mmCIF file of C-alpha atoms in Angstrom:
data_model
loop_
_atom_site.group_PDB
_atom_site.id
_atom_site.type_symbol
_atom_site.label_atom_id
_atom_site.label_comp_id
_atom_site.label_asym_id
_atom_site.label_seq_id
_atom_site.Cartn_x
_atom_site.Cartn_y
_atom_site.Cartn_z
ATOM 1 C CA UNK B 99 2.645 21.522 29.460
ATOM 2 C CA UNK B 100 4.593 18.306 29.062
ATOM 3 C CA UNK B 101 4.118 16.247 25.908
ATOM 4 C CA UNK B 102 1.061 13.993 26.323
ATOM 5 C CA UNK B 103 1.101 14.639 30.059
ATOM 6 C CA UNK B 104 1.392 12.699 32.247
ATOM 7 C CA UNK B 105 3.236 10.369 29.821
ATOM 8 C CA UNK B 106 5.787 13.021 28.871
ATOM 9 C CA UNK B 107 6.589 11.386 25.533
ATOM 10 C CA UNK B 108 5.226 10.953 22.028
ATOM 11 C CA UNK B 109 2.650 8.268 21.403
ATOM 12 C CA UNK B 110 3.858 5.568 19.033
ATOM 13 C CA UNK B 111 1.649 5.022 15.967
ATOM 14 C CA UNK B 112 1.181 1.949 13.841
ATOM 15 C CA UNK B 113 -0.846 2.197 10.643
ATOM 16 C CA UNK B 114 -2.715 -0.363 8.571
ATOM 17 C CA UNK B 115 -3.013 0.896 5.007
ATOM 18 C CA UNK B 116 -1.433 4.006 3.570
ATOM 19 C CA UNK B 117 0.675 2.234 0.961
ATOM 20 C CA UNK B 118 1.771 3.654 -2.364
ATOM 21 C CA UNK B 119 -1.101 5.586 -3.985
ATOM 22 C CA UNK B 120 -3.106 5.922 -0.773
ATOM 23 C CA UNK B 121 -5.011 9.132 -0.006
ATOM 24 C CA UNK B 122 -6.540 8.728 3.420
ATOM 25 C CA UNK B 123 -3.588 6.877 4.915
ATOM 26 C CA UNK B 124 -1.327 9.832 4.236
ATOM 27 C CA UNK B 125 -3.937 12.187 5.711
ATOM 28 C CA UNK B 126 -3.989 10.172 8.932
ATOM 29 C CA UNK B 127 -0.222 10.218 9.342
ATOM 30 C CA UNK B 128 0.055 13.952 8.693
ATOM 31 C CA UNK B 129 -2.819 14.729 11.064
ATOM 32 C CA UNK B 130 -1.562 12.454 13.824
ATOM 33 C CA UNK B 131 1.855 14.120 13.745
ATOM 34 C CA UNK B 132 0.707 17.708 13.303
ATOM 35 C CA UNK B 133 1.057 18.626 16.972
ATOM 36 C CA UNK B 134 4.212 16.560 17.480
ATOM 37 C CA UNK B 135 2.319 14.339 19.927
ATOM 38 C CA UNK B 136 2.875 11.086 18.022
ATOM 39 C CA UNK B 137 5.340 9.441 15.678
ATOM 40 C CA UNK B 138 4.742 6.732 13.089
ATOM 41 C CA UNK B 139 7.030 3.822 13.944
ATOM 42 C CA UNK B 140 5.364 0.809 12.307
ATOM 43 C CA UNK B 141 2.989 -0.075 9.527
ATOM 44 C CA UNK B 142 1.282 -2.811 7.563
ATOM 45 C CA UNK B 143 1.134 -0.477 4.591
ATOM 46 C CA UNK B 144 -0.089 -3.152 2.199
ATOM 47 C CA UNK B 145 -1.224 -6.764 2.290
ATOM 48 C CA UNK B 146 1.594 -7.343 -0.197
ATOM 49 C CA UNK B 147 4.761 -7.651 1.937
ATOM 50 C CA UNK B 148 7.041 -6.243 -0.761
ATOM 51 C CA UNK B 149 4.732 -3.291 -1.394
ATOM 52 C CA UNK B 150 4.566 -2.660 2.336
ATOM 53 C CA UNK B 151 8.358 -2.689 2.570
ATOM 54 C CA UNK B 152 8.630 -0.300 -0.386
ATOM 55 C CA UNK B 153 6.169 2.112 1.249
ATOM 56 C CA UNK B 154 8.057 2.345 4.557
ATOM 57 C CA UNK B 155 10.814 4.795 3.487
ATOM 58 C CA UNK B 156 8.219 7.338 2.403
ATOM 59 C CA UNK B 157 7.036 7.484 5.996
ATOM 60 C CA UNK B 158 10.457 7.304 7.597
ATOM 61 C CA UNK B 159 9.655 3.876 9.046
ATOM 62 C CA UNK B 160 12.442 1.329 9.431
ATOM 63 C CA UNK B 161 11.923 -1.603 7.071
ATOM 64 C CA UNK B 162 12.141 -3.991 10.025
ATOM 65 C CA UNK B 163 8.813 -2.593 11.196
ATOM 66 C CA UNK B 164 7.114 -2.627 7.773
ATOM 67 C CA UNK B 165 4.883 -5.660 8.036
ATOM 68 C CA UNK B 166 3.164 -7.719 5.354
ATOM 69 C CA UNK B 167 -0.118 -7.993 7.274
ATOM 70 C CA UNK B 168 -1.901 -6.414 10.193
ATOM 71 C CA UNK B 169 -1.707 -9.765 12.013
ATOM 72 C CA UNK B 170 2.080 -9.753 11.706
ATOM 73 C CA UNK B 171 2.243 -6.181 12.972
ATOM 74 C CA UNK B 172 0.035 -6.803 16.002
ATOM 75 C CA UNK B 173 1.925 -9.971 16.887
ATOM 76 C CA UNK B 174 5.395 -8.487 16.507
ATOM 77 C CA UNK B 175 4.556 -5.225 18.251
ATOM 78 C CA UNK B 176 2.934 -7.067 21.172
ATOM 79 C CA UNK B 177 6.204 -8.907 21.717
ATOM 80 C CA UNK B 178 8.287 -5.732 21.932
ATOM 81 C CA UNK B 179 9.119 -4.164 25.297
ATOM 82 C CA UNK B 180 6.433 -1.793 26.551
ATOM 83 C CA UNK B 181 8.663 1.233 25.986
ATOM 84 C CA UNK B 182 9.086 0.354 22.293
ATOM 85 C CA UNK B 183 5.802 -1.091 21.045
ATOM 86 C CA UNK B 184 3.111 0.986 19.383
ATOM 87 C CA UNK B 185 0.459 2.727 21.512
ATOM 88 C CA UNK B 186 -2.278 2.869 18.902
ATOM 89 C CA UNK B 187 -3.296 1.539 15.503
ATOM 90 C CA UNK B 188 -4.780 3.702 12.749
ATOM 91 C CA UNK B 189 -7.044 1.758 10.385
ATOM 92 C CA UNK B 190 -7.033 3.422 6.944
ATOM 93 C CA UNK B 191 -8.013 0.556 4.649
ATOM 94 C CA UNK B 192 -11.221 0.019 2.587
ATOM 95 C CA UNK B 193 -14.477 -0.508 4.506
ATOM 96 C CA UNK B 194 -14.686 -4.287 4.285
ATOM 97 C CA UNK B 195 -11.446 -4.747 6.226
ATOM 98 C CA UNK B 196 -12.094 -2.344 9.125
ATOM 99 C CA UNK B 197 -13.844 -4.810 11.431
ATOM 100 C CA UNK B 198 -11.269 -7.576 11.491
ATOM 101 C CA UNK B 199 -8.363 -5.158 11.871
ATOM 102 C CA UNK B 200 -9.950 -2.991 14.562
ATOM 103 C CA UNK B 201 -11.250 -5.976 16.520
ATOM 104 C CA UNK B 202 -7.849 -7.674 16.487
ATOM 105 C CA UNK B 203 -6.114 -4.471 17.595
ATOM 106 C CA UNK B 204 -8.546 -3.956 20.474
ATOM 107 C CA UNK B 205 -8.185 -7.578 21.572
ATOM 108 C CA UNK B 206 -4.398 -7.122 21.519
ATOM 109 C CA UNK B 207 -4.802 -4.158 23.872
ATOM 110 C CA UNK B 208 -3.951 -1.379 21.423
ATOM 111 C CA UNK B 209 -5.884 1.879 21.141
ATOM 112 C CA UNK B 210 -7.558 2.346 17.751
ATOM 113 C CA UNK B 211 -8.277 5.260 15.439
ATOM 114 C CA UNK B 212 -10.483 3.970 12.628
ATOM 115 C CA UNK B 213 -11.557 5.613 9.420
ATOM 116 C CA UNK B 214 -15.296 5.754 8.705
ATOM 117 C CA UNK B 215 -17.629 4.051 8.091
ATOM 118 C CA UNK B 216 -16.574 1.935 11.021
ATOM 119 C CA UNK B 217 -17.385 -1.478 9.568
ATOM 120 C CA UNK B 218 -18.885 -3.240 6.575
ATOM 121 C CA UNK B 219 -22.352 -3.648 8.111
ATOM 122 C CA UNK B 220 -24.331 -3.131 11.307
ATOM 123 C CA UNK B 221 -23.769 -6.625 12.640
ATOM 124 C CA UNK B 222 -20.006 -6.109 12.563
ATOM 125 C CA UNK B 223 -20.400 -2.672 14.186
ATOM 126 C CA UNK B 224 -22.374 -4.108 17.082
ATOM 127 C CA UNK B 225 -19.837 -6.903 17.530
ATOM 128 C CA UNK B 226 -17.020 -4.368 17.579
ATOM 129 C CA UNK B 227 -18.903 -2.283 20.143
ATOM 130 C CA UNK B 228 -19.013 -5.287 22.498
ATOM 131 C CA UNK B 229 -15.307 -5.918 21.979
ATOM 132 C CA UNK B 230 -14.433 -2.298 22.781
ATOM 133 C CA UNK B 231 -16.737 -2.190 25.805
ATOM 134 C CA UNK B 232 -15.056 -5.320 27.180
ATOM 135 C CA UNK B 233 -11.697 -3.558 27.034
ATOM 136 C CA UNK B 234 -10.203 -0.341 28.380
ATOM 137 C CA UNK B 235 -8.858 0.884 25.027
ATOM 138 C CA UNK B 236 -9.506 4.270 23.448
ATOM 139 C CA UNK B 237 -11.470 3.920 20.211
ATOM 140 C CA UNK B 238 -11.875 6.965 17.946
ATOM 141 C CA UNK B 239 -13.628 7.246 14.600
ATOM 142 C CA UNK B 240 -12.440 9.878 12.139
ATOM 143 C CA UNK B 241 -15.586 11.787 11.322
ATOM 144 C CA UNK B 242 -13.100 14.573 10.773
ATOM 145 C CA UNK B 243 -15.598 17.368 10.110
ATOM 146 C CA UNK B 244 -16.402 17.367 13.833
ATOM 147 C CA UNK B 245 -12.869 18.665 14.348
ATOM 148 C CA UNK B 246 -13.320 22.033 12.626
ATOM 149 C CA UNK B 247 -13.172 24.882 15.163
ATOM 150 C CA UNK B 248 -16.341 26.559 13.927
ATOM 151 C CA UNK B 249 -18.261 23.273 13.892
ATOM 152 C CA UNK B 250 -17.349 22.961 17.555
ATOM 153 C CA UNK B 251 -18.262 26.618 18.067
ATOM 154 C CA UNK B 252 -21.675 25.983 16.503
ATOM 155 C CA UNK B 253 -22.169 22.930 18.714
ATOM 156 C CA UNK B 254 -21.518 24.918 21.874
ATOM 157 C CA UNK B 255 -23.838 27.709 20.731
ATOM 158 C CA UNK B 256 -26.617 25.209 19.993
ATOM 159 C CA UNK B 257 -26.195 23.201 23.191
ATOM 160 C CA UNK B 258 -26.054 26.509 25.079
ATOM 161 C CA UNK B 259 -29.518 27.425 23.798
ATOM 162 C CA UNK B 260 -28.578 30.283 21.472
ATOM 163 C CA UNK B 261 -30.687 28.835 18.646
ATOM 164 C CA UNK B 262 -33.581 27.864 20.906
ATOM 165 C CA UNK B 263 -35.487 24.684 20.094
ATOM 166 C CA UNK B 264 -34.099 22.992 16.979
ATOM 167 C CA UNK B 265 -36.679 22.791 14.166
ATOM 168 C CA UNK B 266 -34.709 21.749 11.088
ATOM 169 C CA UNK B 267 -31.350 20.262 10.104
ATOM 170 C CA UNK B 268 -30.339 20.378 6.426
ATOM 171 C CA UNK B 269 -27.051 18.677 5.609
ATOM 172 C CA UNK B 270 -25.514 17.901 2.250
ATOM 173 C CA UNK B 271 -22.297 16.485 0.864
ATOM 174 C CA UNK B 272 -21.946 17.127 -2.853
ATOM 175 C CA UNK B 273 -19.138 15.885 -5.117
ATOM 176 C CA UNK B 274 -18.772 15.279 -8.843
ATOM 177 C CA UNK B 275 -15.755 13.014 -9.223
ATOM 178 C CA UNK B 276 -17.797 9.890 -10.055
ATOM 179 C CA UNK B 277 -19.781 11.486 -12.861
ATOM 180 C CA UNK B 278 -17.779 9.253 -15.214
ATOM 181 C CA UNK B 279 -17.552 5.509 -14.591
ATOM 182 C CA UNK B 280 -13.992 5.603 -13.301
ATOM 183 C CA UNK B 281 -14.253 2.106 -11.878
ATOM 184 C CA UNK B 282 -14.159 0.733 -15.438
ATOM 185 C CA UNK B 283 -10.667 2.220 -15.751
ATOM 186 C CA UNK B 284 -9.648 0.575 -12.458
ATOM 187 C CA UNK B 285 -9.092 3.926 -10.779
ATOM 188 C CA UNK B 286 -8.082 2.867 -7.250
ATOM 189 C CA UNK B 287 -10.403 5.074 -5.192
ATOM 190 C CA UNK B 288 -13.395 4.517 -7.463
ATOM 191 C CA UNK B 289 -12.894 0.774 -7.786
ATOM 192 C CA UNK B 290 -13.448 -0.182 -4.172
ATOM 193 C CA UNK B 291 -15.972 2.546 -3.370
ATOM 194 C CA UNK B 292 -18.344 1.312 -6.080
ATOM 195 C CA UNK B 293 -17.865 -2.377 -5.301
ATOM 196 C CA UNK B 294 -20.530 -3.797 -2.922
ATOM 197 C CA UNK B 295 -18.122 -6.484 -1.720
ATOM 198 C CA UNK B 296 -15.707 -3.792 -0.462
ATOM 199 C CA UNK B 297 -17.813 -0.684 0.195
ATOM 200 C CA UNK B 298 -20.876 -2.330 1.708
ATOM 201 C CA UNK B 299 -24.583 -1.838 1.025
ATOM 202 C CA UNK B 300 -24.274 1.827 0.034
ATOM 203 C CA UNK B 301 -22.090 3.888 -2.274
ATOM 204 C CA UNK B 302 -22.264 7.657 -1.874
ATOM 205 C CA UNK B 303 -24.492 7.299 1.171
ATOM 206 C CA UNK B 304 -21.990 5.081 2.947
ATOM 207 C CA UNK B 305 -18.990 7.111 1.832
ATOM 208 C CA UNK B 306 -20.097 10.695 2.389
ATOM 209 C CA UNK B 307 -23.729 10.944 3.582
ATOM 210 C CA UNK B 308 -22.569 9.412 6.847
ATOM 211 C CA UNK B 309 -20.422 12.527 7.384
ATOM 212 C CA UNK B 310 -23.363 14.862 6.737
ATOM 213 C CA UNK B 311 -25.639 12.909 9.054
ATOM 214 C CA UNK B 312 -22.983 12.751 11.776
ATOM 215 C CA UNK B 313 -22.465 16.522 11.591
ATOM 216 C CA UNK B 314 -26.108 17.158 12.408
ATOM 217 C CA UNK B 315 -25.984 14.737 15.310
ATOM 218 C CA UNK B 316 -22.725 16.164 16.653
ATOM 219 C CA UNK B 317 -23.779 19.797 16.415
ATOM 220 C CA UNK B 318 -27.306 19.483 17.824
ATOM 221 C CA UNK B 319 -27.438 16.348 19.976
ATOM 222 C CA UNK B 320 -31.019 15.870 18.756
ATOM 223 C CA UNK B 321 -31.908 12.177 18.485
ATOM 224 C CA UNK B 322 -33.493 10.776 15.310
ATOM 225 C CA UNK B 323 -36.741 8.813 15.316
ATOM 226 C CA UNK B 324 -37.450 7.672 11.753
ATOM 227 C CA UNK B 325 -36.065 7.980 8.222
ATOM 228 C CA UNK B 326 -37.372 7.851 4.657
ATOM 229 C CA UNK B 327 -34.749 7.573 1.944
ATOM 230 C CA UNK B 328 -34.414 7.378 -1.836
ATOM 231 C CA UNK B 329 -31.125 6.256 -3.368
ATOM 232 C CA UNK B 330 -30.197 5.997 -7.021
ATOM 233 C CA UNK B 331 -27.301 5.240 -9.329
ATOM 234 C CA UNK B 332 -27.393 7.634 -12.262
ATOM 235 C CA UNK B 333 -24.329 6.176 -13.973
ATOM 236 C CA UNK B 334 -25.417 3.207 -16.043
ATOM 237 C CA UNK B 335 -24.120 -0.120 -14.767
ATOM 238 C CA UNK B 336 -22.918 1.214 -11.420
ATOM 239 C CA UNK B 337 -23.780 -1.221 -8.644
ATOM 240 C CA UNK B 338 -24.123 1.237 -5.765
ATOM 241 C CA UNK B 339 -25.862 4.585 -5.302
ATOM 242 C CA UNK B 340 -24.146 7.731 -6.456
ATOM 243 C CA UNK B 341 -26.968 10.081 -5.374
ATOM 244 C CA UNK B 342 -29.567 10.055 -2.611
ATOM 245 C CA UNK B 343 -31.703 12.018 -0.191
ATOM 246 C CA UNK B 344 -32.965 11.047 3.249
ATOM 247 C CA UNK B 345 -35.701 12.783 5.248
ATOM 248 C CA UNK B 346 -35.373 12.401 9.014
ATOM 249 C CA UNK B 347 -37.887 12.927 11.788
ATOM 250 C CA UNK B 348 -36.255 13.753 15.120
ATOM 251 C CA UNK B 349 -37.599 12.962 18.564
ATOM 252 C CA UNK B 350 -38.139 16.628 19.463
ATOM 253 C CA UNK B 351 -40.359 17.155 16.382
ATOM 254 C CA UNK B 352 -37.628 18.570 14.159
ATOM 255 C CA UNK B 353 -37.234 17.577 10.522
ATOM 256 C CA UNK B 354 -33.971 16.955 8.710
ATOM 257 C CA UNK B 355 -32.625 16.167 5.288
ATOM 258 C CA UNK B 356 -29.367 14.540 4.219
ATOM 259 C CA UNK B 357 -28.414 14.738 0.542
ATOM 260 C CA UNK B 358 -25.314 13.147 -0.965
ATOM 261 C CA UNK B 359 -24.069 13.226 -4.546
ATOM 262 C CA UNK B 360 -20.922 12.095 -6.289
ATOM 263 C CA UNK B 361 -22.149 12.885 -9.810
ATOM 264 C CA UNK B 362 -22.777 16.677 -9.702
ATOM 265 C CA UNK B 363 -20.678 18.434 -12.361
ATOM 266 C CA UNK B 364 -18.079 20.820 -11.022
ATOM 267 C CA UNK B 365 -18.637 20.028 -7.350
ATOM 268 C CA UNK B 366 -15.552 19.160 -5.385
ATOM 269 C CA UNK B 367 -16.046 18.538 -1.655
ATOM 270 C CA UNK B 368 -19.051 20.621 -0.693
ATOM 271 C CA UNK B 369 -20.098 19.693 2.831
ATOM 272 C CA UNK B 370 -22.709 22.130 4.087
ATOM 273 C CA UNK B 371 -25.075 22.209 7.035
ATOM 274 C CA UNK B 372 -27.844 24.601 8.048
ATOM 275 C CA UNK B 373 -29.645 24.392 11.367
ATOM 276 C CA UNK B 374 -32.853 26.303 12.145
ATOM 277 C CA UNK B 375 -33.983 27.019 15.684
ATOM 278 C CA UNK B 376 -36.737 29.081 17.243
ATOM 279 C CA UNK B 377 -34.267 31.860 18.137
ATOM 280 C CA UNK B 378 -31.918 31.804 15.151
ATOM 281 C CA UNK B 379 -30.210 29.748 12.468
ATOM 282 C CA UNK B 380 -26.652 28.695 11.622
ATOM 283 C CA UNK B 381 -24.870 27.797 8.400
ATOM 284 C CA UNK B 382 -21.421 26.259 7.949
ATOM 285 C CA UNK B 383 -19.729 25.134 4.741
ATOM 286 C CA UNK B 384 -16.564 23.033 4.582
ATOM 287 C CA UNK B 385 -15.207 24.754 1.479
ATOM 288 C CA UNK B 386 -15.261 28.016 3.450
ATOM 289 C CA UNK B 387 -14.586 26.497 6.865
ATOM 290 C CA UNK B 388 -13.329 29.544 8.725
ATOM 291 C CA UNK B 389 -16.719 31.293 8.658
ATOM 292 C CA UNK B 390 -19.952 30.480 10.468
ATOM 293 C CA UNK B 391 -23.107 32.443 9.619
ATOM 294 C CA UNK B 392 -25.663 33.228 12.326
ATOM 295 C CA UNK B 393 -29.021 34.711 11.327
ATOM 296 C CA UNK B 394 -31.994 36.169 13.179
ATOM 297 C CA UNK B 395 -35.016 37.848 11.653
ATOM 298 C CA UNK B 396 -34.850 41.631 11.772
ATOM 299 C CA UNK B 397 -31.151 41.731 12.577
ATOM 300 C CA UNK B 398 -28.027 41.939 10.398
ATOM 301 C CA UNK B 399 -26.459 38.588 9.619
ATOM 302 C CA UNK B 400 -23.497 37.799 11.853
ATOM 303 C CA UNK B 401 -20.360 36.125 10.523
ATOM 304 C CA UNK B 402 -18.275 34.342 13.126
ATOM 305 C CA UNK B 403 -14.727 33.885 11.917
ATOM 306 C CA UNK B 404 -12.252 31.366 13.256
ATOM 307 C CA UNK B 405 -10.552 33.565 15.845
ATOM 308 C CA UNK B 406 -9.141 31.880 18.955
ATOM 309 C CA UNK B 407 -8.670 35.253 20.653
ATOM 310 C CA UNK B 408 -12.155 36.674 20.059
ATOM 311 C CA UNK B 409 -14.405 36.977 23.121
ATOM 312 C CA UNK B 410 -17.234 35.199 21.284
ATOM 313 C CA UNK B 411 -15.168 32.065 20.647
ATOM 314 C CA UNK B 412 -16.038 29.199 22.965
ATOM 315 C CA UNK B 413 -13.063 27.683 24.811
ATOM 316 C CA UNK B 414 -13.479 24.318 23.032
ATOM 317 C CA UNK B 415 -13.384 26.062 19.652
ATOM 318 C CA UNK B 416 -10.427 28.204 20.676
ATOM 319 C CA UNK B 417 -8.519 25.140 21.844
ATOM 320 C CA UNK B 418 -9.143 23.604 18.411
ATOM 321 C CA UNK B 419 -7.226 26.407 16.667
ATOM 322 C CA UNK B 420 -3.504 26.430 15.983
ATOM 323 C CA UNK B 421 -3.171 29.769 14.182
ATOM 324 C CA UNK B 422 -4.365 33.336 14.712
ATOM 325 C CA UNK B 423 -7.411 34.608 12.840
ATOM 326 C CA UNK B 424 -6.967 35.164 9.119
ATOM 327 C CA UNK B 425 -4.550 32.261 8.789
ATOM 328 C CA UNK B 426 -6.751 29.528 7.283
ATOM 329 C CA UNK B 427 -7.043 26.179 8.974
ATOM 330 C CA UNK B 428 -8.871 23.306 7.333
ATOM 331 C CA UNK B 429 -8.864 19.586 6.528
ATOM 332 C CA UNK B 430 -5.594 18.397 8.081
ATOM 333 C CA UNK B 431 -6.137 20.497 11.193
ATOM 334 C CA UNK B 432 -9.662 19.131 11.663
ATOM 335 C CA UNK B 433 -8.354 15.580 11.391
ATOM 336 C CA UNK B 434 -5.641 16.506 13.870
ATOM 337 C CA UNK B 435 -8.233 17.771 16.339
ATOM 338 C CA UNK B 436 -9.921 14.363 16.354
ATOM 339 C CA UNK B 437 -6.534 12.774 16.985
ATOM 340 C CA UNK B 438 -5.667 15.308 19.684
ATOM 341 C CA UNK B 439 -8.814 14.557 21.677
ATOM 342 C CA UNK B 440 -8.131 10.834 21.347
ATOM 343 C CA UNK B 441 -4.517 11.367 22.442
ATOM 344 C CA UNK B 442 -5.741 13.043 25.637
ATOM 345 C CA UNK B 443 -7.655 9.878 26.517
ATOM 346 C CA UNK B 444 -4.801 7.595 25.449
ATOM 347 C CA UNK B 445 -2.473 9.385 27.855
ATOM 348 C CA UNK B 446 -5.034 9.068 30.652
ATOM 349 C CA UNK B 447 -5.503 5.372 29.935
ATOM 350 C CA UNK B 448 -1.743 4.797 30.025
ATOM 351 C CA UNK B 449 -1.719 6.237 33.541
ATOM 352 C CA UNK B 450 -4.552 3.981 34.670
ATOM 353 C CA UNK B 451 -7.372 6.514 34.536
ATOM 354 C CA UNK B 452 -10.876 5.462 33.472
ATOM 355 C CA UNK B 453 -12.077 6.831 30.135
ATOM 356 C CA UNK B 454 -15.670 8.046 29.784
ATOM 357 C CA UNK B 455 -16.538 7.010 26.226
ATOM 358 C CA UNK B 456 -20.038 8.478 26.466
ATOM 359 C CA UNK B 457 -18.646 11.998 26.802
ATOM 360 C CA UNK B 458 -15.715 11.968 24.389
ATOM 361 C CA UNK B 459 -15.333 14.979 22.117
ATOM 362 C CA UNK B 460 -13.996 12.726 19.372
ATOM 363 C CA UNK B 461 -16.444 10.406 17.563
ATOM 364 C CA UNK B 462 -16.574 7.070 19.357
ATOM 365 C CA UNK B 463 -17.485 3.449 18.714
ATOM 366 C CA UNK B 464 -21.073 4.380 19.603
ATOM 367 C CA UNK B 465 -21.132 6.917 16.772
ATOM 368 C CA UNK B 466 -19.732 4.243 14.489
ATOM 369 C CA UNK B 467 -22.617 1.915 15.329
ATOM 370 C CA UNK B 468 -25.115 4.710 14.741
ATOM 371 C CA UNK B 469 -23.522 5.482 11.377
ATOM 372 C CA UNK B 470 -23.856 1.877 10.256
ATOM 373 C CA UNK B 471 -27.485 1.826 11.419
ATOM 374 C CA UNK B 472 -28.081 4.989 9.360
ATOM 375 C CA UNK B 473 -26.670 3.272 6.263
ATOM 376 C CA UNK B 474 -28.670 0.086 6.839
ATOM 377 C CA UNK B 475 -31.962 1.875 7.390
ATOM 378 C CA UNK B 476 -31.504 4.246 4.448
ATOM 379 C CA UNK B 477 -30.783 1.379 2.076
ATOM 380 C CA UNK B 478 -33.725 -0.632 3.410
ATOM 381 C CA UNK B 479 -36.046 2.372 3.112
ATOM 382 C CA UNK B 480 -34.973 3.048 -0.455
ATOM 383 C CA UNK B 481 -35.557 -0.590 -1.392
ATOM 384 C CA UNK B 482 -39.072 -0.328 0.090
ATOM 385 C CA UNK B 483 -40.203 2.725 -1.913
ATOM 386 C CA UNK B 484 -38.896 5.233 0.667
ATOM 387 C CA UNK B 485 -40.840 3.649 3.530
ATOM 388 C CA UNK B 486 -40.492 5.238 6.959
ATOM 389 C CA UNK B 487 -38.216 3.112 9.153
ATOM 390 C CA UNK B 488 -36.847 3.474 12.711
ATOM 391 C CA UNK B 489 -33.556 5.337 13.045
ATOM 392 C CA UNK B 490 -32.898 5.638 16.796
ATOM 393 C CA UNK B 491 -30.303 3.064 17.772
ATOM 394 C CA UNK B 492 -30.128 2.160 21.477
ATOM 395 C CA UNK B 493 -26.475 3.233 21.789
ATOM 396 C CA UNK B 494 -26.899 6.634 20.086
ATOM 397 C CA UNK B 495 -25.241 9.394 22.125
ATOM 398 C CA UNK B 496 -27.054 12.589 23.088
#
């Protein structure tokens, strides 16, 4: 197959963020280039023009296309000939900047891949939704855990009825890196994530619980009805939550829990989800991502491994693999799968085809709105003694 058919060329990437000391910016660039379907050609790596220029060589970007602001990048790239300008913008900056950057990129006609959470608050998310819907751009949100082959395998098994009616969804995301008050030492990642003016209304729940919640929605398609949530900061003086649990009632009668912690000793990046149905149950854990456990009473437990050639592997899961079984695939590859699905739509858009956002495999602007609604309602519930509040947003995808 030709590269990004029918375009038959690499897609040109521009990034906002990713400067010296960045974590997620580097992840985006590696993932976007993993399948050789895109190349990074421009970047506003930092709001400091000199720092942006200094960051460019590390990405192999010519200094002439290392911009001192996202506005400068969008303006300059828009003026370039069509066969030279960027095709899409990756937004990899702290939460409070996502909205203005993504909105400007969409209005300039560029496709967007945005890190999560999508915006600073729900109002911005709903504004961005309108902007995207009034355009023909591709908009993807990097809830990267949806890109793991066995997460996609589980989704197809569940939607295919193999678990029966869904009764329970238990999702957790447990870390320990904020057990100490790193923000007092001006540690870069801790500083903005614990700052309400940059992170938003939630700390751990905005940063990582959104991933756990999104996994349950992606894998089951079951719509939420209401939520009751308790959030807490266990580190003295911290302004945002570092631990919390939400209980969710779903519209089919199922119950769910989402637990997030960034203060659990010895825990690294433990994303785990269990789903119970009337016919069976599934369990997947990100720290052991190439195994999926399927259980039924009275039968031996089944372990599905990531094997693109196995007859049990669903075609979507097989297409999400790059290596044979026994050769581990993980974080970068999952990110790359989100990008790959978005690239498919970008190529279609470039050829004038209509994109169906409601059916995209990659997380969309609609999922971004739902994620911000989840954060808003969880924070409001916690502030009201864990009161039950609505959780079904009108744009939530099934």
